[in-house]
Short mmCIF file of C-alpha atoms in Angstrom, two decimals:
data_model
loop_
_atom_site.label_atom_id
_atom_site.label_comp_id
_atom_site.label_asym_id
_atom_site.label_seq_id
_atom_site.Cartn_x
_atom_site.Cartn_y
_atom_site.Cartn_z
CA MET A 1 -43.99 -90.01 31.57
CA LYS A 2 -46.66 -87.46 32.46
CA PHE A 3 -50.40 -88.01 32.36
CA SER A 4 -53.69 -86.77 33.76
CA GLU A 5 -55.36 -88.49 36.72
CA GLN A 6 -58.74 -87.94 35.05
CA TRP A 7 -57.54 -89.60 31.85
CA LEU A 8 -56.14 -92.59 33.76
CA ARG A 9 -59.36 -92.96 35.77
CA SER A 10 -61.37 -93.06 32.53
CA TRP A 11 -59.60 -96.41 31.96
CA ALA A 12 -59.29 -97.72 35.53
CA ASN A 13 -60.94 -96.04 38.50
CA PRO A 14 -60.24 -97.84 41.78
CA ASP A 15 -61.85 -96.46 44.93
CA ILE A 16 -58.65 -94.93 46.31
CA THR A 17 -57.35 -91.38 46.76
CA ILE A 18 -54.79 -89.87 44.42
CA GLN A 19 -52.11 -90.13 47.11
CA GLU A 20 -52.96 -93.80 47.68
CA MET A 21 -52.73 -94.34 43.94
CA CYS A 22 -49.30 -92.73 43.75
CA ASP A 23 -48.02 -94.74 46.72
CA GLN A 24 -49.39 -97.90 45.17
CA LEU A 25 -47.74 -97.29 41.79
CA THR A 26 -44.41 -96.47 43.43
CA MET A 27 -44.43 -99.65 45.51
CA ALA A 28 -45.23 -101.62 42.35
CA GLY A 29 -42.05 -100.33 40.72
CA LEU A 30 -43.59 -97.43 38.78
CA GLU A 31 -42.00 -94.65 40.79
CA VAL A 32 -44.07 -91.47 40.98
CA ASP A 33 -41.61 -88.65 40.49
CA SER A 34 -44.07 -85.81 41.00
CA LEU A 35 -47.73 -85.00 41.62
CA GLU A 36 -49.03 -81.53 40.88
CA PRO A 37 -52.34 -79.78 40.15
CA ALA A 38 -53.40 -79.51 36.50
CA ALA A 39 -53.73 -75.72 36.85
CA GLY A 40 -52.72 -72.91 39.15
CA ALA A 41 -54.93 -71.91 42.07
CA PHE A 42 -57.45 -69.27 40.98
CA THR A 43 -61.07 -68.26 41.59
CA GLU A 44 -63.87 -66.29 39.91
CA VAL A 45 -62.73 -66.83 36.32
CA VAL A 46 -65.55 -67.46 33.83
CA VAL A 47 -66.07 -67.98 30.12
CA ALA A 48 -66.84 -64.63 28.45
CA ARG A 49 -67.19 -63.10 25.00
CA VAL A 50 -65.71 -59.86 23.67
CA GLU A 51 -68.65 -57.93 22.23
CA SER A 52 -66.73 -54.98 20.78
CA ILE A 53 -63.40 -53.20 20.98
CA GLU A 54 -62.15 -49.70 20.31
CA LYS A 55 -58.74 -48.10 20.59
CA HIS A 56 -57.75 -46.58 23.91
CA PRO A 57 -57.80 -42.78 23.50
CA ASP A 58 -54.38 -42.32 25.15
CA ALA A 59 -52.48 -45.58 24.48
CA ASP A 60 -51.73 -47.06 21.06
CA LYS A 61 -51.21 -50.59 22.36
CA LEU A 62 -54.35 -50.78 24.50
CA ASN A 63 -57.94 -51.54 23.54
CA VAL A 64 -61.12 -50.76 25.43
CA CYS A 65 -63.28 -53.88 25.28
CA GLN A 66 -66.91 -54.51 26.06
CA VAL A 67 -67.12 -58.03 27.46
CA THR A 68 -70.14 -60.09 28.49
CA ASP A 69 -70.28 -62.95 30.98
CA GLY A 70 -73.90 -63.66 30.08
CA LYS A 71 -75.26 -61.58 32.94
CA GLU A 72 -73.66 -58.18 32.48
CA THR A 73 -71.40 -56.32 30.11
CA LEU A 74 -68.13 -55.09 31.56
CA GLN A 75 -65.62 -52.57 30.27
CA ILE A 76 -62.10 -53.99 30.30
CA VAL A 77 -58.88 -52.46 29.04
CA CYS A 78 -56.69 -55.05 27.33
CA GLY A 79 -53.32 -54.95 25.58
CA ALA A 80 -53.28 -58.48 24.11
CA SER A 81 -52.48 -58.61 20.40
CA ASN A 82 -55.17 -61.21 19.62
CA VAL A 83 -58.12 -59.51 21.30
CA ARG A 84 -61.01 -58.97 18.88
CA ALA A 85 -64.79 -58.80 18.75
CA GLY A 86 -66.42 -62.21 19.01
CA LEU A 87 -63.48 -63.82 20.80
CA ILE A 88 -64.37 -66.27 23.61
CA ILE A 89 -61.90 -65.95 26.48
CA PRO A 90 -61.44 -66.52 30.23
CA LEU A 91 -62.51 -63.46 32.22
CA ALA A 92 -61.23 -62.79 35.73
CA LYS A 93 -63.95 -60.72 37.37
CA ILE A 94 -63.56 -58.19 40.15
CA GLY A 95 -62.71 -60.17 43.29
CA ALA A 96 -60.98 -62.96 41.39
CA VAL A 97 -57.69 -64.29 42.72
CA LEU A 98 -55.17 -65.55 40.15
CA PRO A 99 -52.07 -67.73 40.74
CA GLY A 100 -49.48 -65.94 42.87
CA ASP A 101 -52.25 -64.35 44.98
CA PHE A 102 -52.84 -61.72 42.28
CA ARG A 103 -56.16 -60.07 43.15
CA ILE A 104 -58.36 -58.41 40.54
CA LYS A 105 -59.63 -55.01 41.60
CA PRO A 106 -61.31 -52.09 39.82
CA ALA A 107 -58.61 -50.13 38.03
CA LYS A 108 -57.93 -47.24 35.68
CA LEU A 109 -55.49 -47.67 32.82
CA ARG A 110 -54.43 -44.35 31.35
CA GLY A 111 -57.61 -42.79 32.69
CA VAL A 112 -60.05 -45.45 31.41
CA GLU A 113 -61.88 -47.65 33.92
CA SER A 114 -61.33 -51.42 33.68
CA SER A 115 -63.56 -53.89 35.55
CA GLY A 116 -61.70 -57.17 35.28
CA MET A 117 -58.98 -58.90 33.32
CA LEU A 118 -58.94 -61.05 30.18
CA CYS A 119 -56.58 -63.97 30.75
CA SER A 120 -53.93 -65.96 28.95
CA GLU A 121 -52.88 -69.56 29.69
CA LYS A 122 -49.89 -68.23 31.63
CA GLU A 123 -52.02 -66.06 33.90
CA LEU A 124 -54.13 -69.11 34.80
CA GLY A 125 -51.11 -71.29 35.50
CA LEU A 126 -51.79 -73.48 32.45
CA ALA A 127 -48.53 -72.65 30.63
CA ASP A 128 -45.13 -71.16 31.30
CA SER A 129 -45.57 -68.58 28.54
CA ALA A 130 -48.28 -67.23 26.24
CA ASP A 131 -48.37 -64.99 23.17
CA GLY A 132 -51.85 -63.65 23.85
CA LEU A 133 -55.22 -64.36 25.39
CA MET A 134 -56.41 -67.93 25.73
CA GLU A 135 -58.85 -68.50 22.88
CA LEU A 136 -61.76 -70.79 23.74
CA PRO A 137 -64.03 -72.61 21.24
CA GLY A 138 -66.97 -70.71 19.84
CA ASP A 139 -69.45 -73.02 21.57
CA ALA A 140 -67.96 -72.53 25.05
CA PRO A 141 -70.84 -71.74 27.47
CA ILE A 142 -70.73 -68.05 28.35
CA GLY A 143 -70.70 -67.51 32.11
CA GLN A 144 -69.54 -70.99 33.11
CA ASN A 145 -66.70 -71.21 35.61
CA ILE A 146 -63.53 -71.91 33.64
CA ARG A 147 -62.36 -74.53 36.14
CA GLU A 148 -65.55 -76.48 35.54
CA TYR A 149 -65.47 -75.96 31.77
CA LEU A 150 -61.87 -77.19 31.40
CA GLN A 151 -62.26 -79.82 34.15
CA LEU A 152 -59.24 -78.41 35.95
CA GLU A 153 -59.89 -80.22 39.23
CA ASP A 154 -57.31 -82.74 38.09
CA ASN A 155 -53.76 -83.80 38.89
CA ILE A 156 -50.71 -84.44 36.73
CA ILE A 157 -48.76 -87.57 37.64
CA GLU A 158 -45.20 -88.05 36.44
CA LEU A 159 -43.68 -91.53 36.48
CA ASP A 160 -39.95 -92.21 36.45
CA LEU A 161 -40.10 -95.53 34.60
CA THR A 162 -37.23 -97.98 34.49
CA PRO A 163 -36.17 -99.38 31.08
CA ASN A 164 -37.81 -102.76 31.75
CA ARG A 165 -41.29 -101.20 32.09
CA GLY A 166 -41.88 -99.92 28.57
CA ASP A 167 -45.31 -101.59 28.82
CA CYS A 168 -46.34 -98.71 31.07
CA LEU A 169 -45.38 -95.90 28.68
CA SER A 170 -49.07 -95.23 28.05
CA ILE A 171 -52.38 -94.62 29.77
CA ALA A 172 -53.48 -98.11 28.74
CA GLY A 173 -50.37 -99.70 30.27
CA VAL A 174 -50.61 -97.87 33.61
CA ALA A 175 -54.35 -98.60 33.73
CA ARG A 176 -53.73 -102.33 33.30
CA GLU A 177 -51.22 -102.19 36.16
CA LEU A 178 -53.69 -100.27 38.31
CA GLY A 179 -56.41 -102.78 37.50
CA VAL A 180 -54.25 -105.69 38.65
CA LEU A 181 -53.16 -103.91 41.84
CA ASN A 182 -56.76 -103.13 42.84
CA ASP A 183 -58.62 -106.01 41.21
CA CYS A 184 -60.77 -103.45 39.42
CA GLU A 185 -62.17 -103.28 35.92
CA VAL A 186 -60.07 -101.79 33.12
CA THR A 187 -62.32 -100.18 30.52
CA GLU A 188 -60.64 -99.86 27.15
CA GLN A 189 -61.86 -97.09 24.88
CA GLN A 190 -64.27 -98.10 22.14
CA TRP A 191 -64.22 -96.85 18.57
CA ALA A 192 -66.57 -97.30 15.64
CA PRO A 193 -65.33 -99.86 13.09
CA TYR A 194 -63.22 -98.36 10.33
CA VAL A 195 -64.92 -98.24 6.94
CA GLN A 196 -62.44 -98.20 4.06
CA THR A 197 -63.36 -95.74 1.32
CA ILE A 198 -60.13 -95.59 -0.74
CA ASP A 199 -57.77 -98.27 -2.12
CA ASP A 200 -54.59 -96.17 -2.19
CA GLU A 201 -51.50 -97.89 -0.84
CA LEU A 202 -47.91 -96.84 -0.21
CA GLN A 203 -45.38 -99.60 -0.76
CA VAL A 204 -43.10 -100.35 2.19
CA GLU A 205 -39.79 -102.22 2.03
CA ILE A 206 -37.98 -103.28 5.20
CA GLN A 207 -34.26 -103.76 4.58
CA ALA A 208 -33.18 -103.70 8.25
CA GLU A 209 -35.42 -106.47 9.58
CA GLU A 210 -33.17 -107.14 12.57
CA ALA A 211 -33.80 -103.59 13.83
CA CYS A 212 -37.36 -103.12 12.58
CA PRO A 213 -39.35 -106.32 12.11
CA HIS A 214 -42.60 -104.49 11.38
CA TYR A 215 -43.52 -101.19 9.75
CA ALA A 216 -47.01 -100.28 8.60
CA GLY A 217 -48.93 -97.27 7.41
CA ARG A 218 -52.17 -96.06 5.94
CA VAL A 219 -52.94 -93.46 3.30
CA ILE A 220 -55.53 -90.89 4.37
CA LYS A 221 -56.88 -88.40 1.83
CA GLY A 222 -58.72 -85.12 2.13
CA VAL A 223 -57.31 -84.08 5.50
CA ASN A 224 -58.32 -80.61 6.73
CA THR A 225 -55.15 -79.39 8.41
CA LYS A 226 -56.79 -76.02 9.13
CA ALA A 227 -59.30 -77.63 11.49
CA GLU A 228 -58.91 -76.97 15.20
CA THR A 229 -57.89 -79.71 17.60
CA PRO A 230 -60.69 -80.18 20.19
CA LEU A 231 -59.95 -78.41 23.46
CA TRP A 232 -60.42 -81.60 25.51
CA MET A 233 -57.66 -83.27 23.48
CA LEU A 234 -55.34 -80.26 23.80
CA GLU A 235 -55.87 -80.30 27.56
CA ARG A 236 -55.03 -84.00 27.84
CA LEU A 237 -51.92 -83.44 25.75
CA ARG A 238 -50.92 -80.44 27.88
CA ARG A 239 -51.28 -82.46 31.04
CA GLY A 240 -49.11 -85.08 29.37
CA GLY A 241 -46.38 -82.51 28.75
CA ILE A 242 -47.05 -82.14 25.01
CA ARG A 243 -47.87 -78.83 23.31
CA GLY A 244 -50.62 -78.79 20.70
CA LEU A 245 -49.31 -78.10 17.19
CA SER A 246 -51.83 -79.11 14.52
CA PRO A 247 -54.70 -81.60 14.24
CA VAL A 248 -52.68 -84.35 12.52
CA VAL A 249 -49.70 -84.07 14.88
CA ASP A 250 -51.96 -83.76 17.92
CA ILE A 251 -53.86 -86.93 17.02
CA THR A 252 -50.69 -88.98 16.54
CA ASN A 253 -49.34 -87.70 19.86
CA TYR A 254 -52.64 -88.49 21.56
CA VAL A 255 -52.60 -92.07 20.30
CA MET A 256 -49.00 -92.41 21.48
CA LEU A 257 -49.87 -91.26 25.01
CA GLU A 258 -53.04 -93.33 25.29
CA LEU A 259 -51.93 -96.58 23.64
CA GLY A 260 -48.14 -96.38 23.75
CA GLN A 261 -47.76 -96.61 19.98
CA PRO A 262 -45.49 -93.93 18.46
CA MET A 263 -46.81 -92.72 15.12
CA HIS A 264 -45.73 -90.26 12.45
CA ALA A 265 -47.54 -88.55 9.58
CA PHE A 266 -45.87 -87.73 6.27
CA ASP A 267 -47.23 -85.36 3.63
CA LEU A 268 -48.03 -87.82 0.86
CA GLN A 269 -47.35 -85.29 -1.91
CA LYS A 270 -43.79 -84.79 -0.64
CA LEU A 271 -42.85 -88.47 -0.88
CA ASP A 272 -40.97 -89.95 -3.84
CA GLY A 273 -41.74 -93.59 -4.50
CA LYS A 274 -41.89 -96.25 -1.82
CA ILE A 275 -41.03 -96.13 1.89
CA THR A 276 -37.83 -97.97 2.86
CA VAL A 277 -36.75 -98.83 6.39
CA ARG A 278 -32.96 -99.11 6.36
CA PHE A 279 -29.75 -98.04 7.99
CA ALA A 280 -28.38 -94.70 6.81
CA ASN A 281 -25.63 -94.50 4.27
CA ASP A 282 -22.45 -92.97 5.60
CA LYS A 283 -22.53 -89.13 5.44
CA GLU A 284 -26.24 -88.95 4.59
CA LYS A 285 -27.96 -85.91 6.07
CA VAL A 286 -31.43 -85.01 7.25
CA THR A 287 -33.02 -81.81 8.53
CA LEU A 288 -35.33 -82.70 11.41
CA LEU A 289 -38.61 -81.07 12.42
CA ASP A 290 -36.81 -79.01 15.06
CA GLY A 291 -34.65 -77.45 12.33
CA LYS A 292 -31.45 -79.27 13.27
CA ASP A 293 -29.25 -80.63 10.46
CA ILE A 294 -28.05 -84.13 11.35
CA ASP A 295 -25.07 -85.97 9.83
CA LEU A 296 -26.18 -89.59 9.93
CA LYS A 297 -23.99 -92.57 10.75
CA ASP A 298 -24.25 -95.97 9.12
CA ASN A 299 -25.77 -97.49 12.28
CA THR A 300 -28.67 -94.98 12.37
CA LEU A 301 -32.01 -96.56 11.48
CA VAL A 302 -33.96 -94.30 9.14
CA ILE A 303 -37.20 -94.11 7.21
CA ALA A 304 -36.53 -93.04 3.61
CA ASP A 305 -38.21 -92.75 0.23
CA ASP A 306 -36.52 -93.28 -3.14
CA SER A 307 -34.73 -89.93 -2.91
CA ASN A 308 -34.23 -88.79 0.68
CA VAL A 309 -34.16 -89.70 4.34
CA LEU A 310 -37.59 -88.84 5.78
CA ALA A 311 -37.06 -89.54 9.47
CA ILE A 312 -34.79 -91.02 12.10
CA ALA A 313 -36.80 -94.09 13.07
CA GLY A 314 -38.40 -93.82 16.47
CA VAL A 315 -36.85 -90.41 17.13
CA MET A 316 -38.09 -87.57 14.90
CA GLY A 317 -39.40 -86.87 11.42
CA GLY A 318 -37.74 -84.74 8.80
CA ALA A 319 -38.75 -81.22 7.82
CA ASP A 320 -38.92 -81.96 4.08
CA SER A 321 -41.85 -84.39 4.44
CA ALA A 322 -43.64 -82.60 7.29
CA VAL A 323 -47.38 -81.97 7.38
CA ASP A 324 -48.21 -78.27 7.07
CA ASP A 325 -51.20 -76.02 6.37
CA SER A 326 -51.16 -76.92 2.67
CA THR A 327 -51.26 -80.69 3.27
CA VAL A 328 -54.25 -82.57 1.86
CA ASP A 329 -53.18 -86.22 1.80
CA ILE A 330 -51.04 -88.00 4.39
CA SER A 331 -49.46 -91.34 5.15
CA VAL A 332 -49.67 -92.24 8.85
CA SER A 333 -47.08 -94.82 9.85
CA TYR A 334 -45.99 -96.73 12.91
CA THR A 335 -43.02 -98.95 13.58
CA HIS A 336 -41.80 -101.61 15.98
CA LEU A 337 -38.08 -101.30 16.79
CA THR A 338 -35.90 -103.94 18.40
CA LEU A 339 -32.58 -102.10 18.58
CA PRO A 340 -31.66 -98.67 19.99
CA THR A 341 -31.44 -95.98 17.35
CA ILE A 342 -28.07 -94.24 17.35
CA CYS A 343 -27.37 -90.88 15.71
#
């Protein structure tokens, strides 16, 4: 399990160093497998905005960009496919040092002067790969140091948990352990009370009670799947080893990491009838979210509707009921399993 030191300290913040914390957790039976910085080592990278772009006169795949850091406008040649006017991005200024001791100097690209570099997540050591520049929210403060803006002075802790410590498969669980070890306060997150505005329900039938004693869900209508997941949430997910996908998926993953409760969202319009928790029929099939076609066995616990298998319980959802950009209404479900799921 991976998680951010900052996130953990928002729950329990004993007056000890990060190394003392890791030693303490290991000696308590929660072995720390690794400790690493939340980002690569870099300097002089700030939030900036692309004011305008025009094609490079001698290179089809390059653009000449005018970029402001709030104090001055710089000319920067960039080949990223997603560069455009108005884009907010990280800017490595002249004198900046990026991960790998890559130093930014004045340069000429095909005869055009370039005074800096627009950066992707990979170039900042935030990801192993990137398809283009890192796109920051429109309200990101122009000129602010990117390390400060993203709160990158953080560490990623990875625990190698034993099977008997499933209670620590969450920020909340590790925080409770840390609180006991240090006799310090554990501050649970507070949320506004939920106000019900719709009466829609989705019937649930549990046929395999010995494997799943409890399964619950809630219908949520009018979801905007085109909304952007907040950057702070994406960063916490990234530091937990999870890639951001879409607002609905990101929220369910966030809850899982923070509270230890796996959740799954179905597109309500793609469901037929009630939800049934049962063992698969022999030779039933399901196409999972990763595109794999699975031949199910009769000891595989599944979530199904009246027509199809929707998910392998506790493992992965199916592609046919997945939330996508056209989704408006969803059913968010969670389950408690008592037996291992076999497929």
